[in-house]
Amino acid sequence: MDTPTLIDVANKGINSRLTERRLRRGTQSLASLRNELSVVEEQVQHFSEEVHDLEIRALVSETPLADAESREAMRHMQAMTKHRDYLREAIADLELRQDDLLDKLGH
């Protein structure tokens, strides 16, 4: 049975502190990402409603301007949807990293 040396004990303490620091930063990042996701989800909902209204207006008026407004709103909604999906993925990835750090800290 190996007896841990003083260096082993010191390294374990340093690694634990680094892991704890990473966990704190990760927690702050998660909170920030979740706040941003909440805002973006509201914007996606807003743009979705706007697209629907503008599509109906474009169909009724049959003017190039109304059609252009509808397409522009659709582009905005697609961009926000893409950003929302990115944020969801970033949150999921960060949660996995946090879980790994917690596992490392527990061992």
Short mmCIF file of N, CA and C in Angstrom, two decimals:
data_model
loop_
_atom_site.label_atom_id
_atom_site.label_comp_id
_atom_site.label_asym_id
_atom_site.label_seq_id
_atom_site.Cartn_x
_atom_site.Cartn_y
_atom_site.Cartn_z
N MET A 1 0.84 -1.17 0.00
CA MET A 1 0.00 0.00 0.00
C MET A 1 0.88 1.24 0.00
N ASP A 2 0.65 2.12 -0.94
CA ASP A 2 1.45 3.33 -1.05
C ASP A 2 0.96 4.38 -0.07
N THR A 3 1.90 4.98 0.60
CA THR A 3 1.58 6.08 1.51
C THR A 3 1.76 7.38 0.73
N PRO A 4 0.75 8.26 0.78
CA PRO A 4 0.89 9.52 0.04
C PRO A 4 2.01 10.37 0.63
N THR A 5 2.76 10.98 -0.25
CA THR A 5 3.84 11.85 0.19
C THR A 5 3.28 13.24 0.43
N LEU A 6 4.10 14.08 1.00
CA LEU A 6 3.71 15.46 1.26
C LEU A 6 3.39 16.17 -0.06
N ILE A 7 4.13 15.86 -1.09
CA ILE A 7 3.89 16.46 -2.41
C ILE A 7 2.53 16.02 -2.96
N ASP A 8 2.20 14.73 -2.77
CA ASP A 8 0.90 14.23 -3.22
C ASP A 8 -0.24 14.96 -2.53
N VAL A 9 -0.11 15.15 -1.23
CA VAL A 9 -1.14 15.83 -0.45
C VAL A 9 -1.26 17.29 -0.90
N ALA A 10 -0.13 17.95 -1.11
CA ALA A 10 -0.14 19.35 -1.56
C ALA A 10 -0.77 19.47 -2.94
N ASN A 11 -0.41 18.56 -3.85
CA ASN A 11 -0.99 18.60 -5.20
C ASN A 11 -2.50 18.39 -5.16
N LYS A 12 -2.94 17.49 -4.29
CA LYS A 12 -4.39 17.24 -4.19
C LYS A 12 -5.11 18.50 -3.71
N GLY A 13 -4.52 19.21 -2.76
CA GLY A 13 -5.11 20.45 -2.26
C GLY A 13 -5.15 21.53 -3.33
N ILE A 14 -4.08 21.64 -4.09
CA ILE A 14 -4.03 22.62 -5.18
C ILE A 14 -5.06 22.28 -6.24
N ASN A 15 -5.13 21.00 -6.61
CA ASN A 15 -6.10 20.58 -7.62
C ASN A 15 -7.53 20.83 -7.16
N SER A 16 -7.79 20.61 -5.87
CA SER A 16 -9.13 20.86 -5.34
C SER A 16 -9.48 22.34 -5.42
N ARG A 17 -8.53 23.19 -5.08
CA ARG A 17 -8.79 24.64 -5.15
C ARG A 17 -9.01 25.09 -6.59
N LEU A 18 -8.22 24.56 -7.51
CA LEU A 18 -8.42 24.91 -8.92
C LEU A 18 -9.78 24.43 -9.42
N THR A 19 -10.15 23.23 -9.03
CA THR A 19 -11.45 22.69 -9.43
C THR A 19 -12.58 23.53 -8.85
N GLU A 20 -12.45 23.93 -7.59
CA GLU A 20 -13.48 24.77 -6.97
C GLU A 20 -13.58 26.11 -7.69
N ARG A 21 -12.45 26.68 -8.07
CA ARG A 21 -12.45 27.95 -8.79
C ARG A 21 -13.15 27.79 -10.14
N ARG A 22 -12.85 26.70 -10.83
CA ARG A 22 -13.50 26.44 -12.12
C ARG A 22 -15.01 26.25 -11.95
N LEU A 23 -15.39 25.59 -10.88
CA LEU A 23 -16.82 25.40 -10.59
C LEU A 23 -17.52 26.75 -10.36
N ARG A 24 -16.87 27.62 -9.60
CA ARG A 24 -17.47 28.95 -9.35
C ARG A 24 -17.61 29.73 -10.65
N ARG A 25 -16.57 29.73 -11.47
CA ARG A 25 -16.65 30.43 -12.76
C ARG A 25 -17.72 29.82 -13.65
N GLY A 26 -17.80 28.50 -13.64
CA GLY A 26 -18.81 27.82 -14.44
C GLY A 26 -20.22 28.17 -13.99
N THR A 27 -20.40 28.26 -12.68
CA THR A 27 -21.71 28.62 -12.13
C THR A 27 -22.09 30.03 -12.56
N GLN A 28 -21.14 30.95 -12.53
CA GLN A 28 -21.40 32.32 -12.98
C GLN A 28 -21.73 32.35 -14.47
N SER A 29 -20.99 31.58 -15.25
CA SER A 29 -21.25 31.52 -16.69
C SER A 29 -22.62 30.93 -16.98
N LEU A 30 -22.99 29.89 -16.24
CA LEU A 30 -24.31 29.28 -16.43
C LEU A 30 -25.42 30.28 -16.14
N ALA A 31 -25.27 31.03 -15.07
CA ALA A 31 -26.29 32.03 -14.72
C ALA A 31 -26.41 33.07 -15.82
N SER A 32 -25.29 33.52 -16.33
CA SER A 32 -25.29 34.52 -17.41
C SER A 32 -25.93 33.96 -18.67
N LEU A 33 -25.56 32.74 -19.04
CA LEU A 33 -26.13 32.12 -20.24
C LEU A 33 -27.64 31.90 -20.09
N ARG A 34 -28.06 31.49 -18.92
CA ARG A 34 -29.49 31.26 -18.69
C ARG A 34 -30.28 32.57 -18.76
N ASN A 35 -29.71 33.64 -18.22
CA ASN A 35 -30.37 34.95 -18.33
C ASN A 35 -30.49 35.37 -19.79
N GLU A 36 -29.41 35.22 -20.52
CA GLU A 36 -29.43 35.58 -21.94
C GLU A 36 -30.43 34.72 -22.70
N LEU A 37 -30.49 33.43 -22.39
CA LEU A 37 -31.44 32.54 -23.04
C LEU A 37 -32.87 32.98 -22.79
N SER A 38 -33.15 33.40 -21.59
CA SER A 38 -34.50 33.87 -21.25
C SER A 38 -34.90 35.06 -22.12
N VAL A 39 -33.98 36.00 -22.28
CA VAL A 39 -34.24 37.18 -23.12
C VAL A 39 -34.42 36.77 -24.57
N VAL A 40 -33.55 35.91 -25.05
CA VAL A 40 -33.61 35.48 -26.45
C VAL A 40 -34.89 34.71 -26.73
N GLU A 41 -35.33 33.89 -25.79
CA GLU A 41 -36.58 33.15 -26.00
C GLU A 41 -37.77 34.10 -26.12
N GLU A 42 -37.77 35.17 -25.33
CA GLU A 42 -38.82 36.18 -25.46
C GLU A 42 -38.76 36.85 -26.83
N GLN A 43 -37.55 37.14 -27.29
CA GLN A 43 -37.40 37.78 -28.60
C GLN A 43 -37.85 36.85 -29.72
N VAL A 44 -37.54 35.57 -29.61
CA VAL A 44 -37.98 34.61 -30.62
C VAL A 44 -39.50 34.57 -30.67
N GLN A 45 -40.13 34.57 -29.51
CA GLN A 45 -41.60 34.58 -29.45
C GLN A 45 -42.15 35.85 -30.12
N HIS A 46 -41.54 36.98 -29.81
CA HIS A 46 -41.98 38.25 -30.40
C HIS A 46 -41.83 38.22 -31.92
N PHE A 47 -40.67 37.80 -32.40
CA PHE A 47 -40.45 37.76 -33.84
C PHE A 47 -41.37 36.76 -34.53
N SER A 48 -41.65 35.66 -33.86
CA SER A 48 -42.56 34.67 -34.43
C SER A 48 -43.95 35.27 -34.65
N GLU A 49 -44.43 35.99 -33.65
CA GLU A 49 -45.74 36.65 -33.78
C GLU A 49 -45.70 37.72 -34.87
N GLU A 50 -44.61 38.48 -34.91
CA GLU A 50 -44.47 39.53 -35.92
C GLU A 50 -44.44 38.93 -37.33
N VAL A 51 -43.71 37.83 -37.49
CA VAL A 51 -43.64 37.17 -38.80
C VAL A 51 -45.04 36.73 -39.23
N HIS A 52 -45.76 36.15 -38.32
CA HIS A 52 -47.12 35.69 -38.64
C HIS A 52 -47.98 36.87 -39.10
N ASP A 53 -47.95 37.97 -38.35
CA ASP A 53 -48.74 39.15 -38.72
C ASP A 53 -48.31 39.72 -40.07
N LEU A 54 -47.01 39.80 -40.30
CA LEU A 54 -46.52 40.37 -41.56
C LEU A 54 -46.79 39.46 -42.74
N GLU A 55 -46.77 38.16 -42.53
CA GLU A 55 -47.11 37.24 -43.62
C GLU A 55 -48.57 37.42 -44.04
N ILE A 56 -49.45 37.56 -43.06
CA ILE A 56 -50.86 37.79 -43.38
C ILE A 56 -51.02 39.12 -44.11
N ARG A 57 -50.34 40.16 -43.62
CA ARG A 57 -50.41 41.48 -44.26
C ARG A 57 -49.90 41.40 -45.70
N ALA A 58 -48.82 40.66 -45.91
CA ALA A 58 -48.26 40.53 -47.26
C ALA A 58 -49.24 39.80 -48.18
N LEU A 59 -49.91 38.80 -47.67
CA LEU A 59 -50.89 38.07 -48.48
C LEU A 59 -52.08 38.94 -48.85
N VAL A 60 -52.53 39.73 -47.88
CA VAL A 60 -53.70 40.57 -48.11
C VAL A 60 -53.38 41.74 -49.03
N SER A 61 -52.26 42.41 -48.78
CA SER A 61 -51.95 43.62 -49.56
C SER A 61 -51.31 43.32 -50.91
N GLU A 62 -50.61 42.20 -51.00
CA GLU A 62 -49.93 41.80 -52.24
C GLU A 62 -49.03 42.90 -52.81
N THR A 63 -48.31 43.59 -51.92
CA THR A 63 -47.37 44.63 -52.37
C THR A 63 -45.95 44.15 -52.13
N PRO A 64 -45.01 44.62 -52.96
CA PRO A 64 -43.61 44.24 -52.76
C PRO A 64 -43.07 44.67 -51.39
N LEU A 65 -43.50 45.83 -50.91
CA LEU A 65 -43.02 46.33 -49.62
C LEU A 65 -43.47 45.40 -48.48
N ALA A 66 -44.71 45.00 -48.50
CA ALA A 66 -45.22 44.10 -47.45
C ALA A 66 -44.50 42.75 -47.51
N ASP A 67 -44.24 42.28 -48.72
CA ASP A 67 -43.52 41.01 -48.88
C ASP A 67 -42.09 41.13 -48.34
N ALA A 68 -41.44 42.26 -48.64
CA ALA A 68 -40.07 42.49 -48.16
C ALA A 68 -40.03 42.57 -46.64
N GLU A 69 -41.01 43.24 -46.05
CA GLU A 69 -41.07 43.34 -44.58
C GLU A 69 -41.24 41.96 -43.96
N SER A 70 -42.06 41.14 -44.58
CA SER A 70 -42.28 39.78 -44.08
C SER A 70 -41.00 38.95 -44.14
N ARG A 71 -40.29 39.05 -45.25
CA ARG A 71 -39.02 38.31 -45.40
C ARG A 71 -37.98 38.79 -44.40
N GLU A 72 -37.92 40.10 -44.19
CA GLU A 72 -36.95 40.67 -43.24
C GLU A 72 -37.24 40.18 -41.81
N ALA A 73 -38.50 40.18 -41.45
CA ALA A 73 -38.88 39.69 -40.11
C ALA A 73 -38.54 38.21 -39.97
N MET A 74 -38.73 37.46 -41.03
CA MET A 74 -38.40 36.02 -41.01
C MET A 74 -36.90 35.83 -40.80
N ARG A 75 -36.08 36.65 -41.45
CA ARG A 75 -34.62 36.55 -41.27
C ARG A 75 -34.23 36.85 -39.82
N HIS A 76 -34.86 37.86 -39.24
CA HIS A 76 -34.58 38.19 -37.84
C HIS A 76 -34.96 37.03 -36.93
N MET A 77 -36.13 36.45 -37.17
CA MET A 77 -36.57 35.34 -36.34
C MET A 77 -35.62 34.14 -36.49
N GLN A 78 -35.19 33.86 -37.71
CA GLN A 78 -34.27 32.75 -37.93
C GLN A 78 -32.94 32.98 -37.22
N ALA A 79 -32.45 34.22 -37.27
CA ALA A 79 -31.19 34.54 -36.59
C ALA A 79 -31.33 34.36 -35.08
N MET A 80 -32.44 34.83 -34.52
CA MET A 80 -32.65 34.69 -33.08
C MET A 80 -32.85 33.22 -32.70
N THR A 81 -33.51 32.46 -33.55
CA THR A 81 -33.71 31.03 -33.29
C THR A 81 -32.36 30.31 -33.29
N LYS A 82 -31.51 30.67 -34.23
CA LYS A 82 -30.17 30.08 -34.30
C LYS A 82 -29.36 30.42 -33.04
N HIS A 83 -29.46 31.67 -32.60
CA HIS A 83 -28.75 32.09 -31.39
C HIS A 83 -29.32 31.37 -30.16
N ARG A 84 -30.63 31.21 -30.10
CA ARG A 84 -31.26 30.48 -28.99
C ARG A 84 -30.74 29.04 -28.94
N ASP A 85 -30.67 28.40 -30.10
CA ASP A 85 -30.18 27.02 -30.16
C ASP A 85 -28.72 26.93 -29.71
N TYR A 86 -27.92 27.93 -30.12
CA TYR A 86 -26.52 27.99 -29.69
C TYR A 86 -26.44 28.10 -28.16
N LEU A 87 -27.26 28.97 -27.57
CA LEU A 87 -27.24 29.15 -26.12
C LEU A 87 -27.64 27.87 -25.41
N ARG A 88 -28.66 27.20 -25.92
CA ARG A 88 -29.08 25.93 -25.31
C ARG A 88 -27.96 24.91 -25.33
N GLU A 89 -27.26 24.84 -26.45
CA GLU A 89 -26.14 23.91 -26.57
C GLU A 89 -24.99 24.29 -25.64
N ALA A 90 -24.70 25.58 -25.55
CA ALA A 90 -23.63 26.05 -24.67
C ALA A 90 -23.96 25.73 -23.21
N ILE A 91 -25.21 25.90 -22.83
CA ILE A 91 -25.63 25.59 -21.46
C ILE A 91 -25.47 24.09 -21.19
N ALA A 92 -25.92 23.27 -22.11
CA ALA A 92 -25.80 21.81 -21.94
C ALA A 92 -24.33 21.39 -21.82
N ASP A 93 -23.47 21.96 -22.67
CA ASP A 93 -22.04 21.64 -22.60
C ASP A 93 -21.43 22.06 -21.27
N LEU A 94 -21.78 23.26 -20.83
CA LEU A 94 -21.23 23.76 -19.57
C LEU A 94 -21.73 22.93 -18.39
N GLU A 95 -22.99 22.51 -18.44
CA GLU A 95 -23.50 21.64 -17.37
C GLU A 95 -22.74 20.32 -17.31
N LEU A 96 -22.40 19.77 -18.47
CA LEU A 96 -21.60 18.54 -18.49
C LEU A 96 -20.21 18.76 -17.89
N ARG A 97 -19.59 19.88 -18.23
CA ARG A 97 -18.27 20.19 -17.67
C ARG A 97 -18.36 20.38 -16.16
N GLN A 98 -19.44 21.03 -15.71
CA GLN A 98 -19.63 21.22 -14.27
C GLN A 98 -19.78 19.87 -13.57
N ASP A 99 -20.54 18.97 -14.18
CA ASP A 99 -20.71 17.63 -13.60
C ASP A 99 -19.37 16.90 -13.51
N ASP A 100 -18.56 17.02 -14.56
CA ASP A 100 -17.23 16.39 -14.54
C ASP A 100 -16.36 16.97 -13.42
N LEU A 101 -16.42 18.29 -13.25
CA LEU A 101 -15.64 18.92 -12.18
C LEU A 101 -16.12 18.46 -10.81
N LEU A 102 -17.43 18.34 -10.64
CA LEU A 102 -17.96 17.86 -9.36
C LEU A 102 -17.51 16.43 -9.09
N ASP A 103 -17.51 15.60 -10.14
CA ASP A 103 -17.02 14.23 -9.98
C ASP A 103 -15.55 14.23 -9.57
N LYS A 104 -14.76 15.09 -10.21
CA LYS A 104 -13.33 15.17 -9.90
C LYS A 104 -13.12 15.64 -8.46
N LEU A 105 -13.94 16.56 -8.03
CA LEU A 105 -13.81 17.09 -6.68
C LEU A 105 -14.19 16.04 -5.64
N GLY A 106 -15.15 15.18 -5.99
CA GLY A 106 -15.60 14.14 -5.07
C GLY A 106 -14.64 12.99 -4.90
N HIS A 107 -13.69 12.86 -5.80
CA HIS A 107 -12.75 11.72 -5.72
C HIS A 107 -11.48 12.09 -5.05
#
